[in-house]
Coordinates of C-alpha atoms in Angstrom, one line a residue:
M585 CA -0.2 0.1 -0.2
E586 CA 1.3 3.1 -1.0
Q587 CA 1.3 6.3 1.9
A588 CA 2.3 9.6 1.6
P589 CA 1.7 11.8 4.3
A590 CA -1.5 13.2 5.4
G591 CA -2.5 15.7 8.0
D592 CA -4.5 15.3 10.9
T593 CA -8.0 13.8 10.3
T594 CA -9.8 13.0 13.4
T595 CA -11.8 10.4 14.5
D596 CA -15.4 9.8 15.5
E597 CA -15.4 8.2 18.7
S598 CA -18.6 6.9 18.4
N599 CA -17.6 4.3 15.7
V600 CA -14.9 3.4 17.8
D601 CA -17.9 2.8 20.6
A602 CA -19.3 0.8 18.1
L603 CA -16.8 -2.4 18.4
E604 CA -18.3 -3.1 21.8
D605 CA -21.3 -4.2 20.7
A606 CA -20.2 -5.8 16.9
L607 CA -18.5 -9.1 18.0
I608 CA -20.5 -11.7 18.5
E609 CA -20.4 -15.3 17.9
P610 CA -22.6 -16.8 15.4
V611 CA -25.6 -18.8 15.4
R612 CA -24.6 -22.3 16.4
R613 CA -25.5 -24.6 12.9
D614 CA -25.1 -28.2 12.3
R615 CA -23.2 -27.0 8.8
L616 CA -20.6 -25.0 8.2
I617 CA -20.4 -23.8 4.8
V618 CA -16.4 -23.5 3.7
Q619 CA -17.3 -23.1 0.1
R620 CA -19.9 -21.8 -1.9
G621 CA -20.3 -23.6 -5.5
L622 CA -20.1 -20.6 -7.7
F623 CA -20.0 -20.6 -11.3
G624 CA -18.7 -17.3 -11.8
S625 CA -17.3 -13.5 -10.9
L626 CA -18.7 -10.7 -9.7
S627 CA -16.9 -8.7 -11.9
S628 CA -16.9 -9.6 -15.8
R629 CA -13.1 -8.8 -15.7
V630 CA -11.9 -12.5 -14.6
P631 CA -13.2 -15.0 -16.9
E632 CA -16.1 -18.0 -16.6
K633 CA -12.9 -20.5 -16.5
M634 CA -12.0 -19.5 -13.4
Y635 CA -14.9 -21.0 -11.9
V636 CA -16.5 -23.5 -13.7
I637 CA -15.6 -25.3 -17.3
T638 CA -18.2 -25.9 -19.6
K639 CA -18.7 -28.1 -22.8
G640 CA -21.8 -28.1 -25.2
D641 CA -24.7 -25.5 -24.5
A642 CA -24.8 -24.0 -21.1
A643 CA -25.1 -20.8 -19.0
A644 CA -23.8 -19.7 -15.8
D645 CA -23.9 -16.8 -13.6
R646 CA -23.0 -16.9 -10.1
H647 CA -24.4 -18.7 -8.1
G648 CA -26.7 -21.1 -10.6
L649 CA -25.3 -23.2 -13.8
Q650 CA -27.9 -24.7 -16.8
L651 CA -27.0 -27.5 -19.9
A652 CA -28.5 -28.3 -22.4
E653 CA -29.2 -31.7 -23.5
A654 CA -26.1 -33.8 -23.9
A655 CA -23.9 -31.1 -22.5
T656 CA -21.4 -31.3 -19.1
A657 CA -18.9 -28.7 -17.0
H658 CA -16.6 -29.2 -14.2
T659 CA -15.2 -27.2 -11.4
N660 CA -11.3 -28.4 -11.9
T661 CA -10.8 -25.1 -11.5
Y662 CA -9.1 -22.3 -9.2
F663 CA -12.4 -21.1 -7.4
G664 CA -14.0 -24.6 -7.9
R665 CA -11.7 -26.9 -6.5
F666 CA -11.6 -27.6 -2.8
A667 CA -8.1 -27.7 -1.1
A668 CA -8.3 -31.0 0.5
T669 CA -4.6 -31.4 1.1
Y670 CA -4.9 -28.2 3.4
W671 CA -7.7 -29.6 4.8
Q672 CA -6.1 -33.3 5.9
R673 CA -2.7 -31.3 6.6
W674 CA -4.7 -28.3 9.0
T675 CA -7.7 -29.9 10.7
D676 CA -9.3 -32.6 11.6
V677 CA -12.4 -32.7 10.0
K678 CA -12.6 -36.1 8.2
T679 CA -15.2 -35.8 5.7
V680 CA -16.5 -32.9 3.6
N681 CA -19.6 -33.1 2.4
L682 CA -20.8 -32.0 -1.2
Q683 CA -24.2 -30.4 -1.5
L684 CA -26.5 -28.8 -4.2
T685 CA -29.9 -28.8 -5.7
Y686 CA -30.6 -30.1 -9.1
A687 CA -33.5 -29.4 -11.8
S688 CA -33.5 -32.1 -14.3
S689 CA -35.9 -32.8 -17.5
G690 CA -33.8 -36.3 -17.9
S691 CA -31.5 -37.6 -16.1
A692 CA -28.0 -36.8 -15.7
T693 CA -24.6 -37.8 -14.2
F694 CA -22.6 -36.8 -10.7
T695 CA -18.6 -37.1 -10.2
V696 CA -16.9 -36.1 -8.0
W697 CA -13.2 -36.2 -8.6
A698 CA -10.1 -36.6 -6.5
S699 CA -6.3 -35.3 -7.5
D700 CA -2.5 -36.0 -5.8
A701 CA 0.6 -34.1 -5.7
R702 CA 1.2 -35.7 -9.2
G703 CA -1.5 -34.5 -10.7
R704 CA -3.0 -38.7 -10.9
E705 CA -7.3 -38.4 -11.1
R706 CA -10.1 -40.9 -9.5
I707 CA -13.0 -40.8 -8.9
V708 CA -13.7 -40.5 -5.4
T709 CA -17.8 -41.6 -6.0
S710 CA -20.7 -41.2 -8.9
S711 CA -24.6 -40.6 -8.6
K712 CA -26.7 -40.5 -11.2
V713 CA -30.2 -38.2 -10.8
S714 CA -32.9 -37.8 -12.0
G715 CA -36.3 -35.1 -11.8
S716 CA -35.8 -32.2 -9.1
G717 CA -33.9 -33.1 -5.7
D718 CA -31.2 -32.6 -3.5
L719 CA -27.8 -34.1 -3.6
D720 CA -25.3 -35.1 -0.9
L721 CA -22.5 -36.5 -1.1
E722 CA -20.6 -37.7 1.5
L723 CA -16.8 -37.4 0.6
P724 CA -13.5 -38.8 3.2
I725 CA -10.7 -36.6 3.0
E726 CA -8.1 -38.7 2.7
R727 CA -5.0 -39.8 0.4
F728 CA -4.1 -36.1 0.6
V729 CA -1.3 -35.6 2.5
D730 CA 1.1 -34.3 -0.2
G731 CA -1.4 -32.7 -2.4
G732 CA -4.0 -32.8 -4.0
A733 CA -7.8 -30.9 -4.6
M734 CA -11.6 -32.5 -5.5
W735 CA -14.0 -31.3 -7.9
F736 CA -17.2 -32.6 -9.0
S737 CA -18.1 -33.0 -12.9
V738 CA -21.9 -33.6 -14.4
E739 CA -23.0 -34.9 -18.0
S740 CA -26.7 -33.4 -18.2
G741 CA -27.3 -36.8 -20.5
N742 CA -30.8 -36.7 -21.5
G743 CA -32.6 -33.9 -21.4
S744 CA -31.1 -29.9 -19.6
L745 CA -30.4 -29.9 -15.9
L746 CA -30.0 -27.2 -13.7
I747 CA -27.9 -26.7 -10.7
S748 CA -28.2 -23.8 -8.1
D749 CA -27.1 -23.2 -4.6
A750 CA -24.2 -25.4 -4.3
R751 CA -22.1 -25.9 -1.1
W752 CA -18.7 -27.7 0.5
T753 CA -19.7 -28.3 3.7
V754 CA -18.4 -30.0 7.5
A755 CA -19.8 -30.9 11.0
A756 CA -19.8 -27.2 12.4
P757 CA -17.9 -26.8 15.5
E758 CA -19.3 -26.5 19.1
H759 CA -17.5 -22.6 18.9
L760 CA -17.5 -20.1 15.8
R761 CA -15.7 -17.5 16.0
P762 CA -16.4 -13.7 15.1
A763 CA -14.7 -11.8 12.0
A764 CA -14.4 -8.8 11.3
V765 CA -12.7 -7.4 7.9
V766 CA -9.7 -4.0 8.3
I767 CA -9.7 -2.4 5.4
C768 CA -6.8 0.5 5.4
T769 CA -6.9 3.0 3.0
F770 CA -4.7 6.2 2.0
N771 CA -6.5 8.9 -0.9
R772 CA -7.9 6.3 -2.5
A773 CA -12.3 6.4 -2.0
D774 CA -12.7 5.5 -4.9
D775 CA -10.9 2.0 -4.7
C776 CA -12.0 1.9 -1.3
T777 CA -15.4 2.6 -1.9
I778 CA -15.8 0.0 -4.5
T779 CA -14.2 -3.0 -2.4
V780 CA -16.1 -2.0 0.3
G781 CA -18.9 -2.0 -1.5
T782 CA -18.4 -5.4 -3.3
L783 CA -17.8 -6.9 0.3
A784 CA -21.0 -5.8 1.3
S785 CA -23.1 -7.0 -1.8
D786 CA -22.4 -10.1 -1.0
D787 CA -25.0 -11.2 1.3
D788 CA -24.0 -15.0 2.5
A789 CA -20.1 -13.7 2.9
M790 CA -21.1 -11.7 4.4
S791 CA -23.0 -13.8 7.2
D792 CA -20.5 -14.2 9.8
I793 CA -18.6 -11.3 9.4
D794 CA -19.6 -9.2 12.1
A795 CA -18.0 -5.3 11.3
V796 CA -16.1 -4.3 8.5
C797 CA -13.9 -1.0 9.8
I798 CA -12.4 1.2 7.3
V799 CA -9.3 3.0 8.8
D800 CA -9.0 6.1 6.1
Q801 CA -5.8 7.9 6.8
G802 CA -6.7 10.1 4.0
T803 CA -7.4 13.8 3.1
D804 CA -9.3 12.8 0.3
Q805 CA -11.6 10.5 2.5
V806 CA -14.0 7.6 1.5
R807 CA -16.9 8.7 3.0
S808 CA -16.7 11.7 0.5
R809 CA -18.1 9.6 -2.5
P810 CA -21.9 9.8 -2.8
A811 CA -21.7 5.9 -3.7
F812 CA -20.7 5.4 -0.1
A813 CA -23.7 6.2 1.2
E814 CA -25.2 3.0 -0.2
V815 CA -22.4 1.0 1.1
E816 CA -23.2 2.5 4.4
E817 CA -26.7 1.9 4.3
K818 CA -26.0 -2.1 3.0
L819 CA -23.3 -2.8 6.4
G820 CA -25.6 -1.2 8.9
K821 CA -24.5 -1.2 11.9
K822 CA -21.7 -3.6 10.5
L823 CA -19.0 -0.2 9.1
I824 CA -16.9 1.0 11.4
Y825 CA -15.2 3.9 10.2
L826 CA -12.3 5.4 11.2
T827 CA -10.3 8.4 10.6
Q828 CA -6.6 9.0 11.6
P829 CA -2.6 10.6 10.3
N830 CA -1.6 8.8 7.9
L831 CA 1.0 5.9 9.9
G832 CA 1.2 3.9 6.3
G833 CA -0.1 0.5 6.4
A834 CA 1.8 -0.8 8.9
G835 CA -0.3 2.1 10.9
G836 CA -4.0 1.1 9.3
F837 CA -3.9 -2.4 9.3
S838 CA -2.8 -2.1 13.7
R839 CA -5.3 0.6 14.0
G840 CA -8.1 -2.1 13.1
M841 CA -6.0 -4.9 15.0
Y842 CA -6.0 -2.4 18.2
E843 CA -9.6 -1.7 18.2
I844 CA -11.2 -5.4 17.3
T845 CA -8.5 -7.3 20.4
G846 CA -9.6 -4.7 22.7
S847 CA -13.3 -5.1 21.8
P848 CA -15.5 -7.6 24.2
N849 CA -16.0 -11.3 23.2
S850 CA -12.8 -10.3 20.8
A851 CA -10.6 -13.4 22.8
H852 CA -11.0 -15.8 20.0
A853 CA -11.7 -13.2 16.8
N854 CA -10.4 -13.8 13.5
V855 CA -9.1 -10.0 12.0
I856 CA -9.7 -10.2 8.0
V857 CA -7.0 -7.5 6.9
M858 CA -7.3 -5.9 3.5
D859 CA -5.8 -4.0 1.0
D860 CA -8.2 -0.9 -0.5
D861 CA -7.2 -1.3 -3.9
I862 CA -7.7 -4.6 -4.8
L863 CA -10.6 -6.7 -7.1
C864 CA -12.1 -8.5 -3.9
E865 CA -14.4 -11.7 -4.8
P866 CA -15.8 -12.3 -1.4
E867 CA -16.0 -15.9 -1.7
S868 CA -12.6 -16.4 -0.4
V869 CA -13.1 -14.1 3.0
L870 CA -16.3 -16.9 2.8
R871 CA -13.2 -19.7 2.6
L872 CA -10.6 -18.2 4.8
N873 CA -12.5 -17.9 7.7
A874 CA -14.1 -21.2 7.7
F875 CA -10.7 -22.6 7.3
A876 CA -9.7 -20.6 10.5
N877 CA -12.7 -21.9 12.4
M878 CA -11.3 -25.6 11.5
T879 CA -7.7 -25.6 12.4
V880 CA -6.0 -27.6 14.9
Q881 CA -4.9 -24.6 16.6
P882 CA -5.1 -20.8 16.1
T883 CA -3.5 -20.3 12.2
I884 CA -3.0 -17.4 9.8
V885 CA -4.5 -17.9 6.4
G886 CA -4.1 -16.1 3.5
A887 CA -5.2 -15.3 0.2
Q888 CA -3.5 -16.0 -3.0
M889 CA -2.5 -13.0 -4.8
L890 CA -3.7 -12.6 -8.6
S891 CA -2.9 -10.7 -11.0
L892 CA -5.7 -7.3 -11.8
S893 CA -4.2 -7.2 -15.7
N894 CA -4.2 -10.7 -16.2
P895 CA -7.1 -12.0 -13.9
Q896 CA -6.1 -15.7 -15.0
I897 CA -2.2 -15.5 -13.9
L898 CA -0.9 -16.3 -10.3
H899 CA 1.7 -14.1 -8.4
V900 CA 2.7 -16.6 -6.4
G901 CA 1.4 -20.1 -4.5
A902 CA 3.5 -18.9 -1.5
E903 CA 6.3 -16.9 -0.1
R904 CA 9.4 -17.3 2.1
E905 CA 11.8 -15.1 2.5
V906 CA 15.8 -14.8 2.6
L907 CA 16.8 -12.4 5.3
D908 CA 20.7 -12.8 4.7
E909 CA 19.8 -11.1 1.3
I910 CA 17.4 -9.1 2.4
T911 CA 15.0 -10.3 -0.2
A912 CA 11.4 -11.3 0.6
G913 CA 8.7 -13.1 -2.2
E914 CA 11.3 -16.0 -2.5
L915 CA 9.2 -19.4 -3.8
T916 CA 8.2 -21.7 -1.1
P917 CA 9.2 -25.3 -2.4
G918 CA 6.5 -26.7 -4.9
A919 CA 5.2 -23.2 -5.2
K920 CA 4.0 -21.8 -8.5
M921 CA 4.9 -18.4 -10.2
G922 CA 3.7 -16.4 -13.5
I923 CA 1.4 -19.4 -13.8
D924 CA -2.0 -19.5 -16.0
L925 CA -4.9 -21.1 -13.3
V926 CA -6.9 -22.3 -15.9
K927 CA -4.5 -23.9 -18.0
K928 CA -2.9 -25.2 -14.8
K929 CA -3.3 -26.6 -11.5
Q930 CA -1.6 -26.2 -7.5
E931 CA -1.2 -30.2 -6.9
P932 CA 1.8 -30.2 -4.6
R933 CA 1.0 -28.8 -0.7
F934 CA 3.1 -25.6 -0.2
D935 CA 3.5 -24.6 3.2
A936 CA 4.1 -21.1 3.3
G937 CA 6.4 -18.7 5.9
W938 CA 3.8 -15.3 5.6
N939 CA 1.4 -14.3 3.4
G940 CA 0.4 -10.6 2.1
W941 CA -1.9 -8.8 3.2
W942 CA -3.4 -8.5 0.6
T943 CA -6.0 -10.0 2.2
C944 CA -4.6 -12.1 5.7
L945 CA -6.8 -13.6 8.4
L946 CA -5.3 -13.4 11.7
P947 CA -6.7 -14.7 14.4
A948 CA -7.2 -13.2 18.2
E949 CA -4.7 -15.6 20.2
I950 CA -1.7 -14.8 17.8
I951 CA -2.0 -10.9 18.1
A952 CA -2.2 -11.2 22.2
E953 CA 0.9 -13.5 22.2
C954 CA 2.6 -11.7 19.9
G955 CA 1.6 -8.1 19.9
L956 CA 1.0 -5.5 17.2
P957 CA 2.9 -4.8 13.6
I958 CA 6.5 -2.7 14.4
P959 CA 5.5 0.8 13.4
L960 CA 7.9 0.7 10.2
F961 CA 5.2 2.2 7.8
F962 CA 6.0 0.6 4.4
Q963 CA 6.4 -2.1 3.4
W964 CA 7.8 -6.2 5.3
D965 CA 5.2 -5.3 7.8
D966 CA 3.2 -7.8 6.8
I967 CA 6.1 -10.2 6.5
E968 CA 7.3 -9.7 9.7
Y969 CA 4.8 -10.2 11.1
G970 CA 4.0 -13.6 9.7
I971 CA 7.7 -14.4 10.7
R972 CA 7.3 -13.7 14.3
A973 CA 4.9 -15.5 14.2
R974 CA 6.2 -18.8 12.6
F975 CA 9.0 -18.8 15.1
A976 CA 6.7 -18.5 18.1
G977 CA 5.1 -21.7 16.7
H978 CA 1.7 -20.0 14.7
P979 CA 2.0 -21.2 10.9
T980 CA 0.7 -18.8 8.2
V981 CA -1.2 -21.2 5.5
T982 CA -1.9 -20.2 1.9
L983 CA -5.4 -21.3 0.9
P984 CA -5.1 -21.9 -3.0
N985 CA -8.5 -21.4 -3.9
A986 CA -9.5 -18.6 -2.2
G987 CA -8.0 -15.7 -4.3
V988 CA -7.8 -11.7 -4.9
W989 CA -6.4 -9.4 -7.8
H990 CA -3.8 -7.2 -6.9
A991 CA -1.9 -4.8 -9.4
D992 CA 0.6 -6.1 -10.7
F993 CA 4.1 -5.9 -8.8
H994 CA 6.5 -5.9 -12.4
L995 CA 4.4 -3.6 -13.1
K996 CA 6.5 -1.1 -10.4
D997 CA 9.3 0.9 -11.1
Y998 CA 12.2 -0.7 -8.8
D999 CA 13.6 3.3 -8.7
D1000 CA 11.4 4.4 -6.2
W1001 CA 10.6 6.4 -2.9
A1002 CA 9.8 2.3 -1.3
R1003 CA 12.6 0.9 -1.9
Y1004 CA 13.8 3.1 1.8
F1005 CA 11.6 1.0 3.0
S1006 CA 12.2 -2.2 1.5
I1007 CA 16.3 -2.2 2.4
R1008 CA 15.7 0.1 6.4
N1009 CA 12.9 -2.9 6.7
G1010 CA 14.4 -6.0 5.2
L1011 CA 17.7 -4.5 7.8
V1012 CA 15.2 -4.9 10.9
V1013 CA 13.5 -8.1 10.1
S1014 CA 16.9 -9.6 9.2
A1015 CA 18.6 -8.5 12.2
L1016 CA 15.4 -9.7 14.4
Y1017 CA 15.5 -13.0 12.6
G1018 CA 18.1 -14.0 10.8
R1019 CA 21.5 -14.8 11.0
F1020 CA 22.7 -11.2 10.0
D1021 CA 26.5 -11.7 10.1
G1022 CA 27.9 -8.1 9.4
N1023 CA 30.6 -9.3 7.2
D1024 CA 27.5 -11.2 4.9
I1025 CA 24.9 -8.5 5.5
S1026 CA 27.1 -6.1 4.7
K1027 CA 29.0 -6.9 1.6
Y1028 CA 26.0 -8.1 0.0
L1029 CA 24.7 -4.5 0.6
F1030 CA 28.0 -2.6 -0.6
R1031 CA 27.2 -5.5 -3.8
K1032 CA 23.8 -3.7 -4.5
I1033 CA 24.4 -0.2 -3.6
S1034 CA 27.9 -0.4 -6.5
E1035 CA 25.7 -1.8 -9.2
L1036 CA 23.5 0.9 -8.9
I1037 CA 26.0 3.6 -9.1
V1038 CA 27.3 1.8 -11.9
S1039 CA 24.0 2.3 -13.6
M1040 CA 23.6 5.7 -12.9
Q1041 CA 20.8 5.5 -10.5
Y1042 CA 22.6 7.5 -8.0
G1043 CA 19.3 8.7 -6.3
L1044 CA 18.9 4.9 -5.5
A1045 CA 22.3 4.6 -4.1
A1046 CA 21.5 7.4 -2.5
T1047 CA 18.6 5.9 -1.4
F1048 CA 19.9 2.4 0.0
I1049 CA 22.6 4.3 1.5
K1050 CA 20.0 6.5 3.8
A1051 CA 18.1 3.5 4.7
A1052 CA 21.7 1.3 6.5
E1053 CA 21.6 4.2 8.2
D1054 CA 18.7 4.9 9.5
F1055 CA 18.6 1.3 10.4
L1056 CA 21.8 1.8 12.4
A1057 CA 20.3 4.8 14.1
G1058 CA 18.2 2.7 16.0
P1059 CA 14.5 2.2 17.3
D1060 CA 14.0 5.7 18.1
F1061 CA 13.5 6.3 14.4
L1062 CA 10.5 4.7 14.3
Y1063 CA 8.7 7.3 17.6
D1064 CA 6.9 9.1 15.2
G1065 CA 5.8 5.7 13.0
G1066 CA 7.5 6.7 10.2
Q1067 CA 6.2 9.7 8.7
S1068 CA 9.5 11.7 9.0
A1069 CA 11.5 9.6 7.2
L1070 CA 9.3 10.0 3.7
R1071 CA 9.9 13.6 4.0
E1072 CA 13.3 13.5 4.4
L1073 CA 13.4 10.6 1.8
R1074 CA 11.5 12.6 -1.1
E1075 CA 14.0 15.8 -0.5
L1076 CA 16.6 13.9 -0.4
R1077 CA 15.8 11.2 -4.3
D1078 CA 14.5 15.4 -5.5
R1079 CA 18.6 15.9 -5.6
Y1080 CA 18.8 13.7 -7.8
P1081 CA 17.7 14.0 -11.5
E1082 CA 17.6 10.8 -12.8
T1083 CA 15.1 9.9 -10.1
K1084 CA 12.6 11.5 -12.5
P1085 CA 10.4 9.7 -14.9
L1086 CA 9.0 11.6 -18.1
P1087 CA 6.9 11.3 -21.2
A1088 CA 8.7 9.2 -23.2
S1089 CA 7.5 12.6 -26.4
Q1090 CA 9.2 14.6 -24.0
V1091 CA 13.0 13.7 -23.5
G1092 CA 14.0 14.8 -27.2
K1093 CA 17.0 13.7 -29.3
E1094 CA 17.9 12.1 -26.3
S1095 CA 15.4 9.2 -27.7
D1096 CA 16.1 9.5 -31.0
P1097 CA 15.2 6.4 -32.4
H1098 CA 18.2 6.3 -35.3
T1099 CA 20.6 5.6 -32.2
Q1100 CA 18.8 2.8 -30.9
M1101 CA 21.1 0.6 -29.1
K1102 CA 21.6 -2.9 -30.7
V1103 CA 20.2 -5.2 -28.3
W1104 CA 21.8 -7.1 -25.8
D1105 CA 21.3 -10.7 -24.7
F1106 CA 24.5 -11.4 -22.7
E1107 CA 24.5 -11.9 -18.9
P1108 CA 27.4 -12.3 -16.9
D1109 CA 28.0 -15.8 -15.1
K1110 CA 27.1 -16.0 -11.8
K1111 CA 30.9 -16.7 -10.8
R1112 CA 32.2 -13.6 -13.0
E1113 CA 29.4 -11.4 -11.7
G1114 CA 32.0 -9.3 -8.8
L1115 CA 34.8 -9.1 -11.4
V1116 CA 32.1 -7.6 -14.7
L1117 CA 31.1 -5.3 -11.7
L1118 CA 34.5 -4.2 -10.7
K1119 CA 35.5 -3.9 -14.6
R1120 CA 32.4 -1.5 -15.4
A1121 CA 33.2 0.6 -12.4
V1122 CA 36.7 1.4 -14.1
Q1123 CA 35.1 2.3 -17.4
Q1124 CA 32.7 4.7 -16.3
F1125 CA 35.8 6.0 -13.5
R1126 CA 37.7 6.5 -16.8
G1127 CA 35.1 7.6 -18.3
K1128 CA 35.3 4.8 -20.9
V1129 CA 32.1 4.3 -21.9
D1130 CA 29.9 4.4 -25.3
G1131 CA 29.3 8.3 -25.8
R1132 CA 26.2 8.0 -27.5
Q1133 CA 22.3 8.7 -27.2
V1134 CA 20.9 5.8 -26.3
T1135 CA 17.6 4.0 -25.2
V1136 CA 17.3 0.7 -23.3
P1137 CA 14.3 -1.5 -22.7
A1138 CA 13.2 -2.1 -19.4
H1139 CA 13.7 -5.5 -19.8
F1140 CA 16.9 -5.0 -20.7
A1141 CA 18.1 -2.4 -18.0
N1142 CA 20.0 -4.4 -16.5
W1143 CA 23.6 -2.8 -14.3
W1144 CA 26.0 -5.0 -16.4
H1145 CA 24.6 -3.3 -20.0
V1146 CA 23.1 0.0 -18.8
S1147 CA 26.6 0.4 -17.3
L1148 CA 28.1 0.8 -21.2
F1149 CA 27.5 4.6 -21.4
E1150 CA 27.5 7.9 -20.8
N1151 CA 23.7 8.1 -21.3
A1152 CA 21.2 6.3 -21.0
V1153 CA 17.1 7.0 -21.8
V1154 CA 15.6 3.7 -19.9
T1155 CA 12.1 2.6 -20.1
D1156 CA 10.6 2.8 -16.4
A1157 CA 8.3 -0.8 -15.2
S1158 CA 5.3 1.0 -15.4
Q1159 CA 5.7 1.3 -19.4
N1160 CA 4.5 4.5 -18.7
A1161 CA 7.6 7.2 -18.6
V1162 CA 11.7 6.8 -19.6
R1163 CA 13.8 7.7 -17.1
V1164 CA 17.1 9.8 -18.4
R1165 CA 20.4 9.0 -16.6
R1166 CA 24.1 10.6 -17.1
R1167 CA 27.4 9.6 -16.3
D1168 CA 28.5 11.7 -13.3
K1169 CA 32.2 10.5 -12.3
D1170 CA 33.0 12.6 -9.0
T1171 CA 28.4 11.5 -7.5
A1172 CA 29.0 8.3 -8.7
V1173 CA 32.8 8.9 -6.2
E1174 CA 30.9 10.8 -3.5
L1175 CA 28.3 7.8 -3.3
A1176 CA 30.9 4.8 -3.5
K1177 CA 32.7 6.4 -0.3
H1178 CA 29.2 6.8 1.2
A1179 CA 28.3 3.4 0.7
A1180 CA 31.9 2.3 1.9
K1181 CA 31.7 3.9 5.6
V1182 CA 27.5 3.1 5.9
C1183 CA 28.8 -0.6 5.1
W1184 CA 32.2 -1.1 7.2
R1185 CA 29.7 0.8 10.2
L1186 CA 27.3 -1.8 9.2
R1187 CA 29.7 -5.2 9.4
K1188 CA 31.6 -3.9 12.7
E1189 CA 27.4 -2.4 14.4
A1190 CA 25.6 -5.8 13.0
P1191 CA 25.8 -7.9 16.8
Q1192 CA 25.0 -4.8 18.1
M1193 CA 22.3 -4.2 16.6
K1194 CA 20.9 -7.6 16.5
K1195 CA 20.5 -6.7 20.5
V1196 CA 18.8 -3.4 20.1
W1197 CA 16.4 -4.2 17.8
H1198 CA 15.2 -7.4 20.4
D1199 CA 15.2 -5.4 23.0
A1200 CA 13.4 -3.3 21.6
M1201 CA 10.3 -5.1 20.4
P1202 CA 8.5 -5.1 23.1
K1203 CA 7.8 -1.9 23.3
L1204 CA 7.8 -1.6 19.3
T1205 CA 4.6 -3.5 19.3
S1206 CA 2.9 -3.3 22.6
R1207 CA -1.2 -1.5 22.4
E1208 CA 0.9 1.3 24.9
N1209 CA 3.6 2.3 21.7
W1210 CA 0.2 2.1 19.4
A1211 CA -2.0 4.2 21.3
R1212 CA 0.3 7.1 21.9
L1213 CA 1.0 7.1 18.0
Y1214 CA -2.9 6.9 17.3
G1215 CA -3.4 9.9 20.3
I1216 CA -5.3 7.6 22.5
D1217 CA -5.5 7.5 26.1
E1218 CA -5.4 3.9 27.5

């Protein structure tokens, strides 16, 4: 969630008070719906094949499926599959029932299928029906430990067939957990209104959600939109609207967690955090909440991120971190990345290290034990929390049939103010949970800064250096929740012209197509990268580089390539702008010296910083600290 400073706002205390009566244990029932059989999306952008695949004369809508004579359909799809492997691994549920209503003018055959970790299919059961009625098939959750799912297919036979009210249910526990959704927003009033409106439009998905808490940190507020009045009317007392100064995503989500877990009846609540700018699938909220009600221990349950620009593409199945390289977003073993979900299935069970907070469920017991997030303002706050919970014995499960659509990360340029938070906060998390070997971490950081310098990304190199310096300053820089750091960062980056994106049409002859460089496929061998980097640095220092005006596509803008030139017009990853990079020997030398100094400090002070950050954690993550940031009297 990209956020910038905002002026102070005031909170309507009546909204906070409303939470005291909001969380109520759901009504006891014999069966719990853990997944609905949906046949279409609420959005026309999402292909029907994400829900059901038909052959022959067939028509599908959100809740119903109609097949003409001899038509077929199956739900071996992203939203149609029942994630049996996760249910066998993380719950003690032994059977699940597939229930639906049918009306046939002839006969029809329903078949339930299962797969294993290698994608091999098997028939679980088959049932032939005629006329009208209700189908109720009890299915064993077995032979799924390493992977696999269940789904159903149907053949309409010698007549037409109508299917409705399909659902997967399990025996309900004695007590169900209250649940609330928290949406943090900053000056995305239209996006947030749409997201909350989509959620509110699905009565069944909302039936066990007691509250929807919007934490608005912006100056262009959500409640200013005319369409929001409809959302307010629809949600009624379930809507909790809070305003506060901008404390980033960490501060926004933490406020919702703070208020919800501080209210009566919250000891066993599920808190579902959700981004404001996603394309929301309310069914995913239902599935996360149902699954969390059935796990054998309190478990963080996350939705997968799907591509907003291409809704059938998976961002990543499950993620982990590599703290020695200040890196998040690494694939866990068996997980998939960038696959077409219509063409490929996620069969093996893959365990997550954490889940992004585009949509993620956090049980109140974990919050009570682990505390609230660190006030990191932006980036790594969700990662840190997942790691902290994992170290305390609380797993994260990323469900492969629960997803929301989020803006693609590959369309966000790397040379951005957000990189400061990525590096600074990554150092914090590495110090808390990694080896944090001073020699290794300083070498890695100096290498990355050197790559930026030879790429003529001087502002980004300065951004990395400031991130390391602020980390070494210790936890006190988080006293204001991160707002001053962002102001200082923007002032710093303004000194470097190449940080400013420009329209491609305005850079003149510097992007003249007649000087377009020959595209290179060269990439240095991993073992030789250090030597190549040293060679490029010497060439840049001595001015032994190509003096032509060149343009470089975003996908070829690697350091070993751009560093061959005196000037380069490089396409921004967003594909909406370019950056003009120019060699500046004096700036490069100054930054290299500065980087060497801060990395030497990092090498020497790493053991001390590891202790400093560990000692600060209880205070940083306490309710008292967050109350201070919110201006609340505890």
